[in-house]
JSON list of C-alpha atoms in Angstrom, two decimals:
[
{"chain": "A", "resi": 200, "resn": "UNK", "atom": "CA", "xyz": [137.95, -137.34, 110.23]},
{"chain": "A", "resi": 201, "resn": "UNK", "atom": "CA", "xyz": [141.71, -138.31, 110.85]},
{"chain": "A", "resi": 202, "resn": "UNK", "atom": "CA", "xyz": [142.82, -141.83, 111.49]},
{"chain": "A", "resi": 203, "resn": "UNK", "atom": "CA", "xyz": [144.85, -141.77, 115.26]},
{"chain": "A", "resi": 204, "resn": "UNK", "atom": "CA", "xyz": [147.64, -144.77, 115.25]},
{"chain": "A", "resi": 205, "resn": "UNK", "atom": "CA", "xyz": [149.55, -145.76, 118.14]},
{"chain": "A", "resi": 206, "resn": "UNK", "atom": "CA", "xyz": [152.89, -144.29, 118.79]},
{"chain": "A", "resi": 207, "resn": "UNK", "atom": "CA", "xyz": [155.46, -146.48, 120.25]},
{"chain": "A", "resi": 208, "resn": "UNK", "atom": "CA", "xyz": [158.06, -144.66, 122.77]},
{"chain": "A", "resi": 209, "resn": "UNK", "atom": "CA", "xyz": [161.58, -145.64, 122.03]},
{"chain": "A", "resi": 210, "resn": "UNK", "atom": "CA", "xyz": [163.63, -144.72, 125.15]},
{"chain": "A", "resi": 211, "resn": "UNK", "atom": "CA", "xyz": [166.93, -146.63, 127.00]},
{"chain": "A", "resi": 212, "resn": "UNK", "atom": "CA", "xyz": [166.51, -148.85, 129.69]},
{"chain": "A", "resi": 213, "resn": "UNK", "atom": "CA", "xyz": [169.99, -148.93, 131.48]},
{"chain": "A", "resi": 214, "resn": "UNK", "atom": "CA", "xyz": [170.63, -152.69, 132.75]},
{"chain": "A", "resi": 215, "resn": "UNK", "atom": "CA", "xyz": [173.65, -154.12, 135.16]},
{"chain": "A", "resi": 216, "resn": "UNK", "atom": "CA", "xyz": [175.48, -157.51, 134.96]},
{"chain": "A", "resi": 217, "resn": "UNK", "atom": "CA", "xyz": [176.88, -159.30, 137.56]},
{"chain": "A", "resi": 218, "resn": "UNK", "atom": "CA", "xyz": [177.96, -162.69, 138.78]},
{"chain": "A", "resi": 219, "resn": "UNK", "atom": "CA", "xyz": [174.90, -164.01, 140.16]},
{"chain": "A", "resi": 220, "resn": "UNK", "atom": "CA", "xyz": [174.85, -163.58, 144.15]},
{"chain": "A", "resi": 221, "resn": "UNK", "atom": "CA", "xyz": [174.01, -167.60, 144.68]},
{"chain": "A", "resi": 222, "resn": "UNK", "atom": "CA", "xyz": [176.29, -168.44, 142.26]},
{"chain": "A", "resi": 223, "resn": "UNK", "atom": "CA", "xyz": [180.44, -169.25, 142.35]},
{"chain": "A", "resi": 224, "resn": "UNK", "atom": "CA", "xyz": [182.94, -168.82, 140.48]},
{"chain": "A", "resi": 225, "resn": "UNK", "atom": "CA", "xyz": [184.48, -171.74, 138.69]},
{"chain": "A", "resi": 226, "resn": "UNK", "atom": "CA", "xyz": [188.27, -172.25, 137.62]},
{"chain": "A", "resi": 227, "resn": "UNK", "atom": "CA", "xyz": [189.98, -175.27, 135.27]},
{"chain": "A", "resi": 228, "resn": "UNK", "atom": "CA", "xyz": [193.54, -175.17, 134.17]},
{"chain": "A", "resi": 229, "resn": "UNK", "atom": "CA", "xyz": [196.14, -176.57, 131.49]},
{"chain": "A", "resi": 230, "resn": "UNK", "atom": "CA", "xyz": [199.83, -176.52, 131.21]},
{"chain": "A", "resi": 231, "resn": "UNK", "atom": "CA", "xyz": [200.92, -175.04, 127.79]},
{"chain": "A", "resi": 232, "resn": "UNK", "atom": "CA", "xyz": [204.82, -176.35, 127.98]},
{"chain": "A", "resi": 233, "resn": "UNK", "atom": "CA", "xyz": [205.03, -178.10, 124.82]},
{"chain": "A", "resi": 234, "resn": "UNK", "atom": "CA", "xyz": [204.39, -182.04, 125.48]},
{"chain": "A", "resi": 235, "resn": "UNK", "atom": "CA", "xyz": [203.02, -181.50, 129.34]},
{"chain": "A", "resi": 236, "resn": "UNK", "atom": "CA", "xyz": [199.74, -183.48, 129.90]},
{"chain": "A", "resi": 237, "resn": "UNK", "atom": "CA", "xyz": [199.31, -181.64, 133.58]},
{"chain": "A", "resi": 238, "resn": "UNK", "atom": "CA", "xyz": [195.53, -180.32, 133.99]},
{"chain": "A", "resi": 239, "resn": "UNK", "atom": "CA", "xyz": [193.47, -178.66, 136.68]},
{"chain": "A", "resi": 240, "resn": "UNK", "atom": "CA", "xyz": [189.97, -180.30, 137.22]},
{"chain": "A", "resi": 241, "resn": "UNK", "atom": "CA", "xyz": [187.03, -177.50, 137.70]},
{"chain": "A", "resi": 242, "resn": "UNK", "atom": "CA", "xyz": [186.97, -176.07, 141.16]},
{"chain": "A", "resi": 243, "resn": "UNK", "atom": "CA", "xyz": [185.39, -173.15, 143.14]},
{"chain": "A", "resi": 244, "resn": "UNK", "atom": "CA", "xyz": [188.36, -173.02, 145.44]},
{"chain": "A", "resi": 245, "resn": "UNK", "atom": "CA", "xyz": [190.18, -170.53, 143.51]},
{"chain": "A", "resi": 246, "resn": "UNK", "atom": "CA", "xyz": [193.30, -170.38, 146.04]},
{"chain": "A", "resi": 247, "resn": "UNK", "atom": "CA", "xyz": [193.82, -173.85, 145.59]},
{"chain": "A", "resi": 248, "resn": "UNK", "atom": "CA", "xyz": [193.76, -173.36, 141.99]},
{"chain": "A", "resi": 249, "resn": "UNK", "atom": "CA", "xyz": [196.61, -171.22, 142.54]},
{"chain": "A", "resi": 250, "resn": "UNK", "atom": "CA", "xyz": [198.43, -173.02, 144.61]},
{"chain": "A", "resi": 251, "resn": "UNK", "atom": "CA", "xyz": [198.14, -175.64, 142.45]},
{"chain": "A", "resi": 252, "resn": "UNK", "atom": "CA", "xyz": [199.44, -173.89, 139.77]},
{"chain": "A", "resi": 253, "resn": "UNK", "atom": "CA", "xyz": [202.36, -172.91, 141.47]},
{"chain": "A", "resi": 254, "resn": "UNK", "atom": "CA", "xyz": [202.98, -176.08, 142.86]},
{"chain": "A", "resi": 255, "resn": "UNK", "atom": "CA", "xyz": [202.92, -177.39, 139.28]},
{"chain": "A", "resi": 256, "resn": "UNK", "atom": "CA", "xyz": [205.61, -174.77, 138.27]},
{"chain": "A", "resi": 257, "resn": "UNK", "atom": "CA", "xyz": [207.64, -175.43, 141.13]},
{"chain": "A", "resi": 258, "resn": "UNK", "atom": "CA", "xyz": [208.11, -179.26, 140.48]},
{"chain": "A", "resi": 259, "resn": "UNK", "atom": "CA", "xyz": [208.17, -179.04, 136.45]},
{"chain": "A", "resi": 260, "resn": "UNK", "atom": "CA", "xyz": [210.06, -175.37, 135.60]},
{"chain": "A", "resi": 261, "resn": "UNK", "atom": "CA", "xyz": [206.70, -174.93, 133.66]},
{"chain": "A", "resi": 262, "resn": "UNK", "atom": "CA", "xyz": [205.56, -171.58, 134.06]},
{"chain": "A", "resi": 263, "resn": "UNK", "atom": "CA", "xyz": [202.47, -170.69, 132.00]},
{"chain": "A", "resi": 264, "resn": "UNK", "atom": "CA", "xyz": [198.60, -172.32, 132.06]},
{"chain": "A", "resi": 265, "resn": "UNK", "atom": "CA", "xyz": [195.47, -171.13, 129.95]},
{"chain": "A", "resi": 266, "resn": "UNK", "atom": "CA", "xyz": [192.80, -170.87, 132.98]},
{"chain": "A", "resi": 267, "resn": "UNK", "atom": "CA", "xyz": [189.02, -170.87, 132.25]},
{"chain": "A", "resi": 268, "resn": "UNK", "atom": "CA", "xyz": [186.86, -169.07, 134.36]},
{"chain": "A", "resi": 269, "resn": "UNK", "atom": "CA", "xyz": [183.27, -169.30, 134.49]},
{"chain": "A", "resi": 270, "resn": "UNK", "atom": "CA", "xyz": [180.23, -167.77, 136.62]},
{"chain": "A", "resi": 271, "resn": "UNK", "atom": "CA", "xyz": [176.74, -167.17, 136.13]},
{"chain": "A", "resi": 272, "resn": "UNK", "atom": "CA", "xyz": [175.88, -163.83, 135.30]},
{"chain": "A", "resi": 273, "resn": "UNK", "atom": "CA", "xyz": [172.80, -161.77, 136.04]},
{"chain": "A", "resi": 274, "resn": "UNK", "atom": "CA", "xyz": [171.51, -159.19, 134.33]},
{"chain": "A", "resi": 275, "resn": "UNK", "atom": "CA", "xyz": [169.10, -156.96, 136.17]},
{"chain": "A", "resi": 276, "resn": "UNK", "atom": "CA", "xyz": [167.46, -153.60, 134.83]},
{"chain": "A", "resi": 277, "resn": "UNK", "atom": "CA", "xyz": [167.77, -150.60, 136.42]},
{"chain": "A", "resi": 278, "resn": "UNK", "atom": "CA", "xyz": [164.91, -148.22, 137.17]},
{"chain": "A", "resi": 279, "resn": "UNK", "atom": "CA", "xyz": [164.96, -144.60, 137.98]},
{"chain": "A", "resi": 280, "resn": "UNK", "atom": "CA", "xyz": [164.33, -144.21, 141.20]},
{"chain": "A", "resi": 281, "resn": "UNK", "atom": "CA", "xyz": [163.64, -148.13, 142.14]},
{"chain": "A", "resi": 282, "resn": "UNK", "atom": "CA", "xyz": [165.72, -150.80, 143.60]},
{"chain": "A", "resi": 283, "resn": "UNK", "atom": "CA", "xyz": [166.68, -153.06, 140.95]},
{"chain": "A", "resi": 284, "resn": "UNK", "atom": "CA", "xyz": [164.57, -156.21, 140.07]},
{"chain": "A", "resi": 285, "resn": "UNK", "atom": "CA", "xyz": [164.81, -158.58, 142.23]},
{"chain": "A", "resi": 286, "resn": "UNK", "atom": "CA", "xyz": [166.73, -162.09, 140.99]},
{"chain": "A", "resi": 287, "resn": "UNK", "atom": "CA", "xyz": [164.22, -164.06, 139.38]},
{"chain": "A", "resi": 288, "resn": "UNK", "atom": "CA", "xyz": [166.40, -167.32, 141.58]},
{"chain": "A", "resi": 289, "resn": "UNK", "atom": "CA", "xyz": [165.04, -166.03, 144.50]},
{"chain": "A", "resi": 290, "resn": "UNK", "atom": "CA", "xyz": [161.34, -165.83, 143.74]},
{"chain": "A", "resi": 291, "resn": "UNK", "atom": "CA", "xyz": [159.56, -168.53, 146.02]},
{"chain": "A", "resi": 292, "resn": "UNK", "atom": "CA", "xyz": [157.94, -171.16, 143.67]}
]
């Protein structure tokens, strides 16, 4: 009599990534001229960022900043047919 073993089904599962719908987007700042000590503190408010920026470059002549964004992503799978799985943030506890 033959011995049956399990087979194992090896197929794809396509996922999606995302910034997380309750979270924000997050935005610090540095001046790279040379010697200049001017830094943005982490904010949300990404216009002010900007405006900051430019406010920086319009009272120094210093035109160029390394930014840092950072969000939380989420990473959902995606089912044929289905609505994608519901953010695990959201579950009531």
């Amino acid at each position: 009599m033959a011995v049956r073993t399990p087979r194992a089904v090896i197929r794809p599962v396509k996922h999606s990534i995302g910034t997380h719908p309750r979270g924000e987007i997050t935005v610090s700042a540095l001046c790279l001229d040379g010697a200049c000590l001017w830094t943005l503190a982490t904010t949300s408010d990404l216009k002010a960022a900007d405006l900051a920026m430019m406010t920086h470059t319009g009272l120094s002549g210093h035109p160029t900043f390394a930014r840092t964004f950072e969000d939380v992503a989420l990473v959902r799978r995606l089912k044929l047919h289905a609505r994608p799985d519901p953010c695990p943030l959201d579950r009531k506890q």
